[in-house]
Coordinates of C-alpha atoms in Angstrom, one line a residue:
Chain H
X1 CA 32.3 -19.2 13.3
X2 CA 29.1 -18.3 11.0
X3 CA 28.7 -15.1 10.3
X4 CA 25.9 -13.4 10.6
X5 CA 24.4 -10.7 7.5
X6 CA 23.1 -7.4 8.8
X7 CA 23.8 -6.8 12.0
X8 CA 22.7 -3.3 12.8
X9 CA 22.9 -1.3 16.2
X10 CA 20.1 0.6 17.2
X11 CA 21.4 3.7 18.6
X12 CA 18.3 5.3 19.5
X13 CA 17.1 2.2 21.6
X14 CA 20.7 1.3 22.8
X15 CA 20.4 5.3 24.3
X16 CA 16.8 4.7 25.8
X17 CA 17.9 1.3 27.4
X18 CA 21.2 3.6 28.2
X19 CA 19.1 6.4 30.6
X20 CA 17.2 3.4 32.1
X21 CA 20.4 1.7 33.3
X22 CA 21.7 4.5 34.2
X23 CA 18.6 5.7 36.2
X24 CA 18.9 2.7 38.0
X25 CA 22.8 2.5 38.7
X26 CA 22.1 6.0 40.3
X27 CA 19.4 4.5 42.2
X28 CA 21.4 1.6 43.5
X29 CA 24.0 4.1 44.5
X30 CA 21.5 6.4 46.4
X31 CA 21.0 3.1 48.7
X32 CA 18.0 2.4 46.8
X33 CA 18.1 -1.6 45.9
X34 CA 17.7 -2.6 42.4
X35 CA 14.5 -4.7 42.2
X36 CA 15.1 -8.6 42.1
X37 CA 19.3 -7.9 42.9
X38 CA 20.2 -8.6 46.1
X39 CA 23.1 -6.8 47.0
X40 CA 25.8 -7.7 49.2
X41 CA 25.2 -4.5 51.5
X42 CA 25.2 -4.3 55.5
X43 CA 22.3 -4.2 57.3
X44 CA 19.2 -4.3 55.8
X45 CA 18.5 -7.7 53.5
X46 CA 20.9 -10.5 53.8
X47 CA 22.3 -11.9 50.9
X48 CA 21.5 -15.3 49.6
X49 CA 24.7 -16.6 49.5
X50 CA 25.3 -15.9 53.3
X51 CA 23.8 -19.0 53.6
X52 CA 27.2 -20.1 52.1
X53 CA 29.9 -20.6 55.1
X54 CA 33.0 -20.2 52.9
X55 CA 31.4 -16.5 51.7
X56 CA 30.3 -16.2 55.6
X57 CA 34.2 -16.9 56.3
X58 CA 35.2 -14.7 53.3
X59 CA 33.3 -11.7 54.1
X60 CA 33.8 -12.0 58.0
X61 CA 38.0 -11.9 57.7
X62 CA 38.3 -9.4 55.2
X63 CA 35.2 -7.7 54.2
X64 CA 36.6 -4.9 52.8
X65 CA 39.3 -6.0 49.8
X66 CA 36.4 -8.6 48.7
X67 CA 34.1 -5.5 47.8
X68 CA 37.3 -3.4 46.9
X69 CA 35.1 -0.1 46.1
X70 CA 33.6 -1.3 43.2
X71 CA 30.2 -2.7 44.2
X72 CA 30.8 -6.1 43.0
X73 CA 31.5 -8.7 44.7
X74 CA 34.8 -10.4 44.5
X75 CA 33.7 -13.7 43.6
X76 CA 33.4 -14.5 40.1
X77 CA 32.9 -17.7 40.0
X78 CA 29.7 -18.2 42.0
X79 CA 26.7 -19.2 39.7
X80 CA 25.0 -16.1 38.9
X81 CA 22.0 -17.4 40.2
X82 CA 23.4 -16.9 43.6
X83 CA 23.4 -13.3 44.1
X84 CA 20.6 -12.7 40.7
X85 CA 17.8 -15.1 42.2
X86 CA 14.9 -13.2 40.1
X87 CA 16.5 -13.2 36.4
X88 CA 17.8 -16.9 37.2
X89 CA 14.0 -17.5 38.6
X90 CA 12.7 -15.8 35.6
X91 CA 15.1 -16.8 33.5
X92 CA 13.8 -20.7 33.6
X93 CA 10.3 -20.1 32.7
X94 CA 11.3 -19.2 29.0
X95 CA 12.2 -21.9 26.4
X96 CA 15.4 -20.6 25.9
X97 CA 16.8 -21.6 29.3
X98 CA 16.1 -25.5 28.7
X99 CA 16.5 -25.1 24.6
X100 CA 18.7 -28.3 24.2
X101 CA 16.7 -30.2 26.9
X102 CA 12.9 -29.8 24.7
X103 CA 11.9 -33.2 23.7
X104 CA 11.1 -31.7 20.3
X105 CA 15.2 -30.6 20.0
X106 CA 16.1 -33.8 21.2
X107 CA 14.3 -35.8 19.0
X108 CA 14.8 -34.1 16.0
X109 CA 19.1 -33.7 16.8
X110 CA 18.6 -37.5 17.4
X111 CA 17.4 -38.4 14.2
X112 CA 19.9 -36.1 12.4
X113 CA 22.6 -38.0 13.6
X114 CA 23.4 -35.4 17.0
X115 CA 24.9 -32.9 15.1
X116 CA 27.4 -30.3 17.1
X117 CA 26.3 -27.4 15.1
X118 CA 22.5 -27.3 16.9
X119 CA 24.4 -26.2 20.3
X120 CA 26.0 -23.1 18.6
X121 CA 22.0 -21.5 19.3
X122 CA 20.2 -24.4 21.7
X123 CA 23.3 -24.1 24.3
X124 CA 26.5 -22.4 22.9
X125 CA 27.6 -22.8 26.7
X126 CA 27.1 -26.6 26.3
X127 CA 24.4 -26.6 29.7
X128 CA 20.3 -26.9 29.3
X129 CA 20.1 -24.3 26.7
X130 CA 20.6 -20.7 26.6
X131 CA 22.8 -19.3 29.6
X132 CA 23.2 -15.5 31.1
X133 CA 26.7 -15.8 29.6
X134 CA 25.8 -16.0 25.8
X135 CA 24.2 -13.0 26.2
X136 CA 26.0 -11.1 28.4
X137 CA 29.2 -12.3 27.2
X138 CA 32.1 -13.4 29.8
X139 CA 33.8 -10.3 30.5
X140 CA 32.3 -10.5 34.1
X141 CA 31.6 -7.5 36.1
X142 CA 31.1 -4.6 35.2
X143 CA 29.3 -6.6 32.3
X144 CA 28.7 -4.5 29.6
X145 CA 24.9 -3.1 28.1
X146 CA 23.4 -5.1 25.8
X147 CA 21.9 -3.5 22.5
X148 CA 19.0 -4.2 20.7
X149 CA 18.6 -6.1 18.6
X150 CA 21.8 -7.0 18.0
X151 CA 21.9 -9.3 20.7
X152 CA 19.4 -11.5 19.7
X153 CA 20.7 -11.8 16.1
X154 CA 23.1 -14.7 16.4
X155 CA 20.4 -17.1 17.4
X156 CA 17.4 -15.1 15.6
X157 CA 18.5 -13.8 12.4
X158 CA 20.0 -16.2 10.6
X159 CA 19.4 -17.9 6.3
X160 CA 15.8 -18.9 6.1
X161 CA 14.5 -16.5 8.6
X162 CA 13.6 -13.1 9.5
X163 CA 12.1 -12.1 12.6
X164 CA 15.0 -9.2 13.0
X165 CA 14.9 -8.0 9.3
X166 CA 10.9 -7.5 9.3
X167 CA 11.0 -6.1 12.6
X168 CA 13.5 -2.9 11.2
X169 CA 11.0 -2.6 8.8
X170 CA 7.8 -3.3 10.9
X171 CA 5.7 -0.6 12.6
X172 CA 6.7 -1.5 16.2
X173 CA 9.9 -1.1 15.1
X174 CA 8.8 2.7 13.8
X175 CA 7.0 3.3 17.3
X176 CA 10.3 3.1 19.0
X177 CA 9.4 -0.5 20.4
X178 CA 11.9 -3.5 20.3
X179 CA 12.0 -7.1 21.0
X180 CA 11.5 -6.5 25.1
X181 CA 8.2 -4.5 24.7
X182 CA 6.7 -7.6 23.8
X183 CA 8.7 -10.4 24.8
X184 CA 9.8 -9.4 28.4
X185 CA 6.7 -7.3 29.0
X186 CA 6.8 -5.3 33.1
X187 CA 9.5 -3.1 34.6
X188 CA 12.9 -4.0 35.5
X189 CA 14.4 -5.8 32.7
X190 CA 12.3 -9.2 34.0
X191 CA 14.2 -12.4 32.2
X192 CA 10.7 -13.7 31.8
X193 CA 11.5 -14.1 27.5
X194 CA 7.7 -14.8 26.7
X195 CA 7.0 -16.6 23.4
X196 CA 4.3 -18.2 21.7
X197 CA 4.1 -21.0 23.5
X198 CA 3.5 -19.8 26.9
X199 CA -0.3 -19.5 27.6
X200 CA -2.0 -16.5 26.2
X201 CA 0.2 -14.9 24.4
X202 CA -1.1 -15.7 21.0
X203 CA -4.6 -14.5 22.3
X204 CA -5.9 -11.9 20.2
X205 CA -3.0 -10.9 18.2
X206 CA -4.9 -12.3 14.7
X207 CA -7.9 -10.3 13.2
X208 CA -9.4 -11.1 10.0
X209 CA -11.7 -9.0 8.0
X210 CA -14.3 -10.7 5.5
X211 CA -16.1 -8.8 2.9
X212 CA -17.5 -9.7 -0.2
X213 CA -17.9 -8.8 -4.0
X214 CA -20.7 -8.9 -6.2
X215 CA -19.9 -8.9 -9.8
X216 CA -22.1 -10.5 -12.8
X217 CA -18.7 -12.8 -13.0
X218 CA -19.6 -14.3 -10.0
X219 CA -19.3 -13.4 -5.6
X220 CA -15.5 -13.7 -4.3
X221 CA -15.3 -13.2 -0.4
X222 CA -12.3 -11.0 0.6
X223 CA -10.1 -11.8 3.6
X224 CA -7.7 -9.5 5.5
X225 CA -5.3 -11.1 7.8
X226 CA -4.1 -8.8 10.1
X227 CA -1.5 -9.7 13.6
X228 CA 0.0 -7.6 16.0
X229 CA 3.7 -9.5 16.4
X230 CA 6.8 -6.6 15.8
X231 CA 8.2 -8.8 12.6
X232 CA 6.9 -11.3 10.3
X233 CA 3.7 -13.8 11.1
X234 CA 5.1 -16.5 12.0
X235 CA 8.1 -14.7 14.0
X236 CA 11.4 -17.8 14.0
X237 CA 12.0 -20.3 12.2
X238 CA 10.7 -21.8 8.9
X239 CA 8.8 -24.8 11.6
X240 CA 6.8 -22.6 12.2
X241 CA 3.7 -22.2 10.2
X242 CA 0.5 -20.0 10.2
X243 CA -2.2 -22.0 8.4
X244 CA -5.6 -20.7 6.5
X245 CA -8.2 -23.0 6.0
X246 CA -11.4 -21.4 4.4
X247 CA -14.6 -23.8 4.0
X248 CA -17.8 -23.4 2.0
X249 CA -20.9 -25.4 2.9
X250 CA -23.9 -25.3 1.0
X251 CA -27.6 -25.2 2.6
X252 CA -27.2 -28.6 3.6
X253 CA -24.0 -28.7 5.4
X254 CA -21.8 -30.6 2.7
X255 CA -18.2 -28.8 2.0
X256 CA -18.7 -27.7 -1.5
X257 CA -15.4 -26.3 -1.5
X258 CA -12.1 -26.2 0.4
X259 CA -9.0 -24.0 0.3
X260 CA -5.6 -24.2 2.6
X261 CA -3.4 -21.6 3.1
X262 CA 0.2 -22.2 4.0
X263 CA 2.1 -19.0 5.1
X264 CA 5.9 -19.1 6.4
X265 CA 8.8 -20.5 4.8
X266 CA 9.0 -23.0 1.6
X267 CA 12.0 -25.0 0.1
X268 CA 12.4 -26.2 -3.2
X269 CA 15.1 -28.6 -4.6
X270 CA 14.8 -26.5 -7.9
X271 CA 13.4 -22.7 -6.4
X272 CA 15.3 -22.8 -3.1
X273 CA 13.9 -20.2 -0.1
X274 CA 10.8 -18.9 -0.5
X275 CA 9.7 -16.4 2.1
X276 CA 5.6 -16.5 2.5
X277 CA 5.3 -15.2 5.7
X278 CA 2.6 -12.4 6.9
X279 CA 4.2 -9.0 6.9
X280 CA 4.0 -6.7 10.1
X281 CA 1.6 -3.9 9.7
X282 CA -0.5 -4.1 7.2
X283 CA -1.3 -7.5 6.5
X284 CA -2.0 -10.0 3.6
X285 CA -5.6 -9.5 1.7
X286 CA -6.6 -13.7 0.0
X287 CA -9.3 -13.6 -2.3
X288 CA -11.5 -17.0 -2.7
X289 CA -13.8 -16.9 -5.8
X290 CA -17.2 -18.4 -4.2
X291 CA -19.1 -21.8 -4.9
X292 CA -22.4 -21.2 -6.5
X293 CA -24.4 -23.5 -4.2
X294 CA -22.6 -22.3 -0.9
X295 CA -24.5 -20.6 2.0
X296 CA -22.0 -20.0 4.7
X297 CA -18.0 -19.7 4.9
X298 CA -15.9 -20.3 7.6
X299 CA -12.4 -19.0 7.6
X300 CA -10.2 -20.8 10.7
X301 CA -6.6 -19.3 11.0
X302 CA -4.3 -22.1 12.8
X303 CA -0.6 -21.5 14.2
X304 CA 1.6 -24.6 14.2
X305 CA 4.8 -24.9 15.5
X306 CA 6.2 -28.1 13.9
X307 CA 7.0 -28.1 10.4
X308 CA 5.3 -30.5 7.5
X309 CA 1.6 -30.6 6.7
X310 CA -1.1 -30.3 8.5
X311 CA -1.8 -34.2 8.9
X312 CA 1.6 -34.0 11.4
X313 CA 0.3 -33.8 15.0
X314 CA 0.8 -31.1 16.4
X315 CA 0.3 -30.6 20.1
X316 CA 1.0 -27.0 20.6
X317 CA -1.3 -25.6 17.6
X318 CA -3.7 -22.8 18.7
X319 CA -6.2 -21.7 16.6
X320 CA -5.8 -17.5 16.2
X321 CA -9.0 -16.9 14.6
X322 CA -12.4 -18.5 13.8
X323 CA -14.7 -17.5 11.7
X324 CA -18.1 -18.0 10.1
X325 CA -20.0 -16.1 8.4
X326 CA -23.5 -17.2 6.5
X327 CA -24.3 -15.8 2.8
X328 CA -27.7 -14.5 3.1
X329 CA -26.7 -12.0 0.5
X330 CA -27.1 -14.2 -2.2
X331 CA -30.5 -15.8 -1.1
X332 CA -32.4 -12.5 -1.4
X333 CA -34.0 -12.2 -4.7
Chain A
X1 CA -6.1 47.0 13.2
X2 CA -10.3 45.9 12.8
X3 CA -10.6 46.6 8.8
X4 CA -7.3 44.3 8.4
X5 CA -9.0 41.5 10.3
X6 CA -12.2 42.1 8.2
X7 CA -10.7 42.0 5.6
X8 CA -8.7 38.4 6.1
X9 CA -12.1 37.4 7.1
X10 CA -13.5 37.5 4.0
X11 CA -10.4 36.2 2.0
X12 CA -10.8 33.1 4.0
X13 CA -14.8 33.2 3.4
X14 CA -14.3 33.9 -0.2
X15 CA -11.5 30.5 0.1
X16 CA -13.6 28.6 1.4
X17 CA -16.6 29.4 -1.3
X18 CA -14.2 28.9 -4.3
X19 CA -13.3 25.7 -2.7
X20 CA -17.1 24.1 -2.1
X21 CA -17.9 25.5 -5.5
X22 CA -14.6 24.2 -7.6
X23 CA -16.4 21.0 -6.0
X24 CA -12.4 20.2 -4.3
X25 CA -12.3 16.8 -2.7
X26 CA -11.1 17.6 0.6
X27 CA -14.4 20.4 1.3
X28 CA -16.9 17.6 0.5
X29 CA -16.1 14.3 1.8
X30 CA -13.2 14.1 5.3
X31 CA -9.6 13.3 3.3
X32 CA -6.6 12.1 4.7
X33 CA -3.1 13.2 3.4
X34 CA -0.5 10.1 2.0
X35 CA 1.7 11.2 4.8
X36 CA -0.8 10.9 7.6
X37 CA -1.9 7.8 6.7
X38 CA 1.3 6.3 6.5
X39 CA 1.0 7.2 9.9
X40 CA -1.9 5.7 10.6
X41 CA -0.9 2.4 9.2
X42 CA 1.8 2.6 12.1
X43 CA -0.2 2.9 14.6
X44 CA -1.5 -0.6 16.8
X45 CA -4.6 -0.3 14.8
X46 CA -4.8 0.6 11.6
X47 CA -7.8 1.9 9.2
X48 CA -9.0 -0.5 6.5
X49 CA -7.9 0.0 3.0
X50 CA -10.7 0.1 0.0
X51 CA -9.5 0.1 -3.3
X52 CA -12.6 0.6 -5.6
X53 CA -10.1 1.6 -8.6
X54 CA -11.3 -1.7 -10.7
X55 CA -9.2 -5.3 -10.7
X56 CA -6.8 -3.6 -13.4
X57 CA -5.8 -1.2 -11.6
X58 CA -5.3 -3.4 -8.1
X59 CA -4.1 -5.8 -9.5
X60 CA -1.2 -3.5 -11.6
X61 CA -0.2 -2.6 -7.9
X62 CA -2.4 -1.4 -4.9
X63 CA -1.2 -0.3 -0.8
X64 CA -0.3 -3.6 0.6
X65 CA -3.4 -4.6 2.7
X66 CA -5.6 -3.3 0.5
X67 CA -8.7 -5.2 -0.3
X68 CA -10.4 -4.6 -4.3
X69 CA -14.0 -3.6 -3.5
X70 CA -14.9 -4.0 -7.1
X71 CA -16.0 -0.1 -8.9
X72 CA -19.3 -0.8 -7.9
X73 CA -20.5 0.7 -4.4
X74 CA -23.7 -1.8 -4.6
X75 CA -21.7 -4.5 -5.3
X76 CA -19.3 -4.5 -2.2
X77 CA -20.9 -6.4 0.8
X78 CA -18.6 -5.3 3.7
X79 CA -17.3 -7.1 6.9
X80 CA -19.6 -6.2 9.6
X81 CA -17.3 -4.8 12.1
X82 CA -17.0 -1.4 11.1
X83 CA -14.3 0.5 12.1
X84 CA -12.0 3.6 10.1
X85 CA -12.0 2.9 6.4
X86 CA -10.0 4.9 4.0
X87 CA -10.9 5.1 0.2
X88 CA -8.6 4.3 -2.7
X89 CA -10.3 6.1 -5.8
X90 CA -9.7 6.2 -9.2
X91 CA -8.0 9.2 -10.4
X92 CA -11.0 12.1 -11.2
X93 CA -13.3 9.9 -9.7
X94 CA -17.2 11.2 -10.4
X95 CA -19.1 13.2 -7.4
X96 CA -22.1 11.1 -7.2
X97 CA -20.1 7.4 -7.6
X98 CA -18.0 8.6 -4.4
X99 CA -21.2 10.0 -2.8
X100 CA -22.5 6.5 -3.7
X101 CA -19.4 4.8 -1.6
X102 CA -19.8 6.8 1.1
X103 CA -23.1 6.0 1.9
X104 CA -22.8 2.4 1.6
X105 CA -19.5 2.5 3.5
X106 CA -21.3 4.7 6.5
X107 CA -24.2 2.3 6.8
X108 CA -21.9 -0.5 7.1
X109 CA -20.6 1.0 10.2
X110 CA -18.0 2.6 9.1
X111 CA -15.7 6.0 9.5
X112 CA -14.6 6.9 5.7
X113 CA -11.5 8.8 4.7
X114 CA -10.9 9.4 0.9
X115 CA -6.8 9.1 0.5
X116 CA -5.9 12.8 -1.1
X117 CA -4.3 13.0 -4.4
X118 CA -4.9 9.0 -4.7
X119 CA -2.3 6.4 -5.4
X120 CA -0.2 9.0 -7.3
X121 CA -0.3 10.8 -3.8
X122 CA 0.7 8.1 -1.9
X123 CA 3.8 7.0 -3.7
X124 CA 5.3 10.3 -4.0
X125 CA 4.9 10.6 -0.4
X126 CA 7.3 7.5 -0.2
X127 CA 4.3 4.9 0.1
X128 CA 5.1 1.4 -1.2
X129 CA 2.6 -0.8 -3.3
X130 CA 2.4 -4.2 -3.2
X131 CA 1.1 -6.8 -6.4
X132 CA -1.8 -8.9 -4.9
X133 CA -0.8 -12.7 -5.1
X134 CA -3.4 -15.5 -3.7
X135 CA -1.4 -18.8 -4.4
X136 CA -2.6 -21.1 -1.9
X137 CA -1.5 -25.4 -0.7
X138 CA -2.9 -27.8 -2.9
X139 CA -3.5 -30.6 0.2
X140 CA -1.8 -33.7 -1.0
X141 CA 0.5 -32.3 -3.8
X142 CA 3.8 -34.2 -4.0
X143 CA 6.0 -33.5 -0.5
X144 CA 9.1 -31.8 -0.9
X145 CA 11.4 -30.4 1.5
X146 CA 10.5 -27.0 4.4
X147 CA 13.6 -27.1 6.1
X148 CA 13.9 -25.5 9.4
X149 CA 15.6 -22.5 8.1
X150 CA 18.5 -21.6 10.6
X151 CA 18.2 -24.9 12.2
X152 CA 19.0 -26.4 9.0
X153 CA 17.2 -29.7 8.5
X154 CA 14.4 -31.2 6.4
X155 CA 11.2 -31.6 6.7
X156 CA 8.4 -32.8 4.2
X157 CA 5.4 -30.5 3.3
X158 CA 3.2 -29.0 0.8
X159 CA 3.5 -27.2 -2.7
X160 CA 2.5 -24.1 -3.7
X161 CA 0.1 -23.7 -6.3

């Protein structure tokens, strides 16, 4: 087994997660049915496994013992798809679900030789990828509630990153939000785990600022990079990569100068790690001293998700930010 | 019960007048207190820092996010976007340099705050500074290794400068 450092309960959000289960047992007990759970009740919806004879047979002969007071049903072994159609629904459109099945795992646990150890996070359960069991554990029902963060933390805390540990010390985290608010967004504890490959969700959550300073020493353009993600810019692993690229063209169009800024995670044979990522919050301020002959600067802010340089293709890069901004400033006498 | 009243009345008229005249930040310019704007910088969207204390001084340790408008109010072109803006001055900054900021922050579009009691302020309110650094990729510098971190492999990249 690895261990993993730091694992902290939250109590005040284990509590607010708490009153919402809890409102909503007592819901389900009022007769009220949980949204997306279809329960095995009489009368009103049918159950999907109906459908199934042998569950037809079971419930039709002895009906009672199979329920046996408890509001579960007896059978353990049916795939928990069967009677939790929305989270399983749900549950497939994230990455996680089909983690050791992405041609960019496959390829890359290929070339390593198809190591074992990638499965302990891709598919601990040894199916498509992640399954309702590593997170919910195998006790069966009543399963027991989940707390945040520490859930997540085997997979997503881990030597070389740190979305969990800059998002204790983030602002979300300070606002009382945690890694649902903005990764399963909606009512009802939806399975829909949203990342930043899905369509839109890296929309808008990059600002940059650009001022400038006039000295006698010469003009230096100041950039602010700002995001709006609960932890560290970019959030998993050390792939990932937010790139800055700041250009200078003079009056004629021709790059006079060129800068590229790499933030995330580095190795070194002779430094090791070397965290670089963009904090939460507050944001990272880059200075670039000004060519004497440039008229405009552009400022591009590019998020990749495979590691190496920028020459790799990359077909999931999206482009957070664009900027340009002309230097009339210095033209006036 | 009325002559008491009158008579806070014109403690706290008399206040007030030693305050304007003892030329007190806070009853010139709008201040915000270190523990509000630690606040602030929690909220979804948070003001702008200016630190117009000189490179020195920034550069010895600043408010992370902070950006070093220079000491010279002229001399700072700012983003065109507006938006809130709070001041980093130097300790016993002069009247008419912060008047001068003011008035080129507020016809850049923006709201301006002066931070109360400055940086001192600020870290004995718990506040945390940060040491600029702008290293940046030199393209084409000799690969070495960015492994995947918890997925533990090897990949090559970039150095930093």
């Amino acid at each position: 087994m690895m261990s993993f450092p730091g694992l902290v309960n939250y109590p005040g959000i284990v509590w607010k997660r708490a009153c919402h289960l809890l409102q909503r047992v007592s819901a389900a007990r009022e007769g009220r049915p949980r949204k997306g759970l279809r329960r095995p009740s009489a009368g009103g919806n049918t159950p999907a496994y109906m459908v199934t004879p042998l569950l037809v047979a079971v419930l039709f002969i002895a009906p009672l013992p199979a329920w046996g007071g408890t509001g579960y049903p007896g059978d353990e072994t049916a795939p928990c798809g069967d009677c939790h159609p929305r989270q399983q629904a749900e549950f497939q459109r994230s990455h996680m679900a089909m983690a050791a099945r992405a041609p960019a795992f496959l390829e890359e646990w290929r070339r390593k030789g198809r190591p074992d150890t990638c499965f302990a996070c891709h598919a601990p359960s040894r199916g498509a990828g992640v399954a309702c069991t590593d997170c919910h554990g195998t006790a069966g029902h009543p399963y027991p509630r989940l707390s945040l963060p520490a859930v997540c933390a085997p997979c997503h805390d881990a030597p070389g990153e740190l979305t969990l540990r800059s998002f204790r010390d983030s602002p979300a985290a300070r606002r009382g939000e945690d890694c649902l608010s903005c990764h399963l967004p909606g009512e009802g504890f939806s399975h829909d785990f949203r990342g930043p490959k899905r369509r839109g969700f890296l929309q808008g959550i990059a600002t940059l600022t650009i001022a400038f300073r006039r000295e006698p020493a010469g003009d230096t353009a100041l950039l602010r990079i700002r995001h709006r993600a609960g932890h560290a810019l970019p959030g998993g692993t050390t792939g990932r990569a937010v790139w800055l690229l700041v250009e200078q063209r003079d009056a004629g169009g021709r790059v006079v100068a060129e800068r590229q800024y790499r933030f995330g995670w580095l190795h070194s044979s002779t430094a090791g790690w070397r965290e670089n990522s963009l904090p939460p919050g507050v944001g990272k301020v880059v200075e670039v001293p000004l060519h004497e002959a440039a008229g405009v600067i552009r400022a591009k802010l590019i998020y990749r998700f495979r590691a190496g340089g920028l020459d790799r293709a990359d077909p999931d890069q999206r482009v957070l930010v664009d900027e340009t901004r002309p230097l009339a400033f210095r033209t006036v006498p | 019960m009325q002559e008491r009243n009158l008579v806070r009345f014109l403690i706290l008229i008399g206040v007030l007048l030693a305050l304007l005249g003892s030329g007190d930040v806070s009853a010139r310019w709008p201040t915000v207190s270190a523990q509000q704007l630690r606040a602030w910088l929690d909220a979804i969207d948070p003001p702008l820092i200016l630190d117009v204390r000189g490179r020195a001084d920034y550069r010895a340790g600043t408010i992370a996010g902070a950006l070093d408008g220079g000491m010279d109010p002229r001399g700072y072109l700012a983003d065109g976007n507006g938006g809130r803006l709070v001041l980093l001055l130097p300790e016993g900054a002069d009247e008419r340099v912060t008047d001068a900021w003011f008035a080129r922050l507020a016809n850049a579009g923006h709201r301006v705050w002066i931070l109360e009691g400055g940086l001192a302020a600020w870290i004995e309110a718990g506040g945390t500074t940060e040491v600029p650094e702008f290293s940046y990729t030199r393209p084409g510098s000799v690969p070495f290794l960015i492994p995947r971190g918890l997925c533990e492999g090897g990949e090559p990249s970039q150095v930093f400068d």
